[in-house]
Amino acid sequence: MHIPDGFLSIPVATSTYVISGSWVGYSIKRVREEAGEKAIPTMGVLAAFIFAAQMINFPVAGGTSGHLVGGTLIAILFGPYVASIIISTILIAQSLLFADGGITALGANILNMGIIAPIVGFVIYRALRKWHFKASIFIASWVSIVLSAAACALELSLSGTIPINVSLPAMVSVHALIGIGEGLITLFVILAIEKFNPDLIVNAKLHTNNAR
Amino acid sequence: MKKFIILGLLVSVIIGFFLSPYASSFPDGLERVAIKYGFMEREKTIVHAPFPDYQFKPIKSEKLATSVAGLFGTVLIFFTVSGLFKVISNKGK
């Protein structure tokens, strides 16, 4: 879902930059106030894992591929503010070093994958986790991808690149498939972490934690 | 906890180095839409990245070039994100 340069109009690029910059700045402020230093290496490892996993495109129907975004994964473990900071860092590195995502599109990419995805995933996970822990992880991850794809469609259409009645169904339908991958991978990773470091998951299951 | 960190890093490096050359090269969801509806050609390059398309260019083999780029990025992100959160939490003191 990394938007390259050239797809977005200047007003859309600028306004998404402003929104993303403000939110990431706010996230840093929130994390600063609630910092738990012990978790820092874990956050580093999680970020490294997500960067690596984002390189592993998996095929979905019709000669298309998808890849993990990981916003919901981080948000479940550490809340949406930490997720925004980590995903933004990854997106910046990807854009500047690997030309994955445009530099003018960075604001929009951060908004979609680093803000909307983690917040949506976090809210849905929190709402559903007492009902069914595993299902809540899958559903939260899936919806986070579909909604961030919808946001992407909206940005493209507001830019005049493609009409909304075309972009929205096109983006949502393909990402409904990709979201299945996101849901499965996120669930798998959470369950794997539960085996090796249950404390992290206990926090995720019970805490009304710092991300409030 | 330390074992978990090392294991996690190992898994990440294995993915970034060994698996990355075998990732699907099909266009992703957005690219697929862009191709189908004819706006893919609007794509342009503004900043020249050192390793575009995850290719560590000095290396001739495409697969190895991808592996090295993946390893580099994975390790870089680990230190950058850890360092960033250290700075953030220090400033909170």
Tab-separated table of N, CA and C in Angstrom, chain A residues 15-69:
chain	number	residue	atom	x	y	z
A	15	SER	N	-1.647	18.148	3.191
A	15	SER	CA	-2.526	18.007	4.352
A	15	SER	C	-2.282	16.689	5.081
A	16	THR	N	-1.973	15.608	4.343
A	16	THR	CA	-1.679	14.349	5.044
A	16	THR	C	-0.360	14.457	5.817
A	17	TYR	N	0.587	15.212	5.281
A	17	TYR	CA	1.839	15.453	6.009
A	17	TYR	C	1.559	16.162	7.334
A	18	VAL	N	0.682	17.165	7.271
A	18	VAL	CA	0.365	17.929	8.479
A	18	VAL	C	-0.320	17.027	9.512
A	19	ILE	N	-1.306	16.264	9.056
A	19	ILE	CA	-2.017	15.370	9.973
A	19	ILE	C	-1.049	14.355	10.588
A	20	SER	N	-0.261	13.723	9.740
A	20	SER	CA	0.657	12.679	10.225
A	20	SER	C	1.708	13.253	11.150
A	21	GLY	N	2.286	14.379	10.745
A	21	GLY	CA	3.306	15.000	11.579
A	21	GLY	C	2.762	15.347	12.948
A	22	SER	N	1.554	15.892	12.980
A	22	SER	CA	0.949	16.250	14.261
A	22	SER	C	0.734	15.013	15.116
A	23	TRP	N	0.182	13.973	14.498
A	23	TRP	CA	-0.112	12.775	15.285
A	23	TRP	C	1.158	12.106	15.792
A	24	VAL	N	2.169	12.016	14.954
A	24	VAL	CA	3.414	11.374	15.391
A	24	VAL	C	4.063	12.200	16.496
A	25	GLY	N	4.020	13.528	16.353
A	25	GLY	CA	4.529	14.384	17.418
A	25	GLY	C	3.791	14.151	18.727
A	26	TYR	N	2.477	14.061	18.634
A	26	TYR	CA	1.663	13.787	19.811
A	26	TYR	C	1.981	12.409	20.384
A	27	SER	N	2.193	11.440	19.528
A	27	SER	CA	2.524	10.082	19.973
A	27	SER	C	3.825	10.074	20.755
A	28	ILE	N	4.797	10.844	20.265
A	28	ILE	CA	6.073	10.908	20.969
A	28	ILE	C	5.869	11.498	22.364
A	29	LYS	N	5.040	12.530	22.422
A	29	LYS	CA	4.742	13.157	23.720
A	29	LYS	C	4.101	12.147	24.670
A	30	ARG	N	3.135	11.392	24.169
A	30	ARG	CA	2.448	10.415	25.007
A	30	ARG	C	3.396	9.313	25.469
A	31	VAL	N	4.220	8.845	24.563
A	31	VAL	CA	5.138	7.753	24.915
A	31	VAL	C	6.173	8.254	25.926
A	32	ARG	N	6.598	9.490	25.768
A	32	ARG	CA	7.564	10.085	26.686
A	32	ARG	C	7.011	10.088	28.110
A	33	GLU	N	5.718	10.429	28.216
A	33	GLU	CA	5.113	10.521	29.542
A	33	GLU	C	4.926	9.165	30.203
A	34	GLU	N	4.748	8.129	29.357
A	34	GLU	CA	4.373	6.830	29.906
A	34	GLU	C	5.462	5.798	29.715
A	35	ALA	N	6.688	6.260	29.476
A	35	ALA	CA	7.741	5.351	29.016
A	35	ALA	C	8.062	4.244	29.997
A	36	GLY	N	8.189	3.043	29.469
A	36	GLY	CA	8.731	1.935	30.244
A	36	GLY	C	9.998	1.493	29.556
A	37	GLU	N	11.139	1.830	30.136
A	37	GLU	CA	12.394	1.608	29.414
A	37	GLU	C	12.716	0.148	29.173
A	38	LYS	N	12.197	-0.712	30.023
A	38	LYS	CA	12.543	-2.133	29.888
A	38	LYS	C	12.068	-2.698	28.563
A	39	ALA	N	11.014	-2.107	28.033
A	39	ALA	CA	10.426	-2.680	26.821
A	39	ALA	C	11.142	-2.239	25.558
A	40	ILE	N	12.112	-1.344	25.677
A	40	ILE	CA	12.716	-0.753	24.468
A	40	ILE	C	13.349	-1.788	23.544
A	41	PRO	N	14.162	-2.711	24.045
A	41	PRO	CA	14.715	-3.700	23.111
A	41	PRO	C	13.634	-4.522	22.416
A	42	THR	N	12.566	-4.816	23.145
A	42	THR	CA	11.472	-5.566	22.523
A	42	THR	C	10.848	-4.774	21.398
A	43	MET	N	10.676	-3.476	21.609
A	43	MET	CA	10.122	-2.635	20.553
A	43	MET	C	11.054	-2.625	19.347
A	44	GLY	N	12.359	-2.593	19.630
A	44	GLY	CA	13.332	-2.616	18.543
A	44	GLY	C	13.238	-3.896	17.734
A	45	VAL	N	13.113	-5.004	18.435
A	45	VAL	CA	13.010	-6.301	17.763
A	45	VAL	C	11.727	-6.393	16.958
A	46	LEU	N	10.642	-5.928	17.550
A	46	LEU	CA	9.356	-5.946	16.859
A	46	LEU	C	9.445	-5.122	15.575
A	47	ALA	N	10.071	-3.958	15.670
A	47	ALA	CA	10.223	-3.103	14.490
A	47	ALA	C	11.068	-3.800	13.428
A	48	ALA	N	12.163	-4.432	13.864
A	48	ALA	CA	13.025	-5.149	12.920
A	48	ALA	C	12.249	-6.262	12.236
A	49	PHE	N	11.458	-6.974	13.028
A	49	PHE	CA	10.658	-8.052	12.463
A	49	PHE	C	9.680	-7.525	11.421
A	50	ILE	N	9.010	-6.418	11.737
A	50	ILE	CA	8.020	-5.884	10.815
A	50	ILE	C	8.676	-5.381	9.537
A	51	PHE	N	9.834	-4.755	9.662
A	51	PHE	CA	10.537	-4.339	8.445
A	51	PHE	C	10.821	-5.558	7.568
A	52	ALA	N	11.385	-6.585	8.193
A	52	ALA	CA	11.726	-7.790	7.426
A	52	ALA	C	10.475	-8.427	6.828
A	53	ALA	N	9.429	-8.535	7.644
A	53	ALA	CA	8.200	-9.188	7.181
A	53	ALA	C	7.549	-8.392	6.050
A	54	GLN	N	7.689	-7.062	6.077
A	54	GLN	CA	7.095	-6.261	5.006
A	54	GLN	C	7.760	-6.523	3.662
A	55	MET	N	8.944	-7.086	3.683
A	55	MET	CA	9.612	-7.418	2.415
A	55	MET	C	9.043	-8.690	1.802
A	56	ILE	N	8.343	-9.490	2.602
A	56	ILE	CA	7.921	-10.803	2.124
A	56	ILE	C	6.504	-10.721	1.551
A	57	ASN	N	6.429	-10.280	0.311
A	57	ASN	CA	5.135	-10.250	-0.361
A	57	ASN	C	4.633	-11.671	-0.578
A	58	PHE	N	3.349	-11.873	-0.307
A	58	PHE	CA	2.738	-13.177	-0.539
A	58	PHE	C	1.676	-13.005	-1.626
A	59	PRO	N	1.528	-14.003	-2.483
A	59	PRO	CA	0.551	-13.853	-3.570
A	59	PRO	C	-0.878	-13.969	-3.054
A	60	VAL	N	-1.741	-13.128	-3.596
A	60	VAL	CA	-3.179	-13.305	-3.425
A	60	VAL	C	-3.744	-13.436	-4.830
A	61	ALA	N	-5.045	-13.607	-4.945
A	61	ALA	CA	-5.636	-13.973	-6.239
A	61	ALA	C	-5.233	-13.038	-7.380
A	62	GLY	N	-5.184	-13.579	-8.576
A	62	GLY	CA	-5.077	-12.749	-9.779
A	62	GLY	C	-3.755	-12.033	-9.976
A	63	GLY	N	-2.653	-12.707	-9.692
A	63	GLY	CA	-1.363	-12.099	-9.997
A	63	GLY	C	-1.072	-10.852	-9.192
A	64	THR	N	-1.614	-10.818	-7.977
A	64	THR	CA	-1.392	-9.678	-7.100
A	64	THR	C	-0.714	-10.183	-5.832
A	65	SER	N	0.003	-9.317	-5.170
A	65	SER	CA	0.619	-9.729	-3.911
A	65	SER	C	0.248	-8.764	-2.809
A	66	GLY	N	0.475	-9.191	-1.588
A	66	GLY	CA	0.255	-8.324	-0.439
A	66	GLY	C	1.396	-8.530	0.531
A	67	HIS	N	1.440	-7.709	1.532
A	67	HIS	CA	2.440	-7.909	2.571
A	67	HIS	C	1.897	-7.401	3.892
A	68	LEU	N	2.526	-7.852	4.958
A	68	LEU	CA	2.131	-7.424	6.287
A	68	LEU	C	2.347	-5.926	6.434
A	69	VAL	N	1.436	-5.261	7.111
A	69	VAL	CA	1.668	-3.876	7.511
A	69	VAL	C	2.170	-3.865	8.956
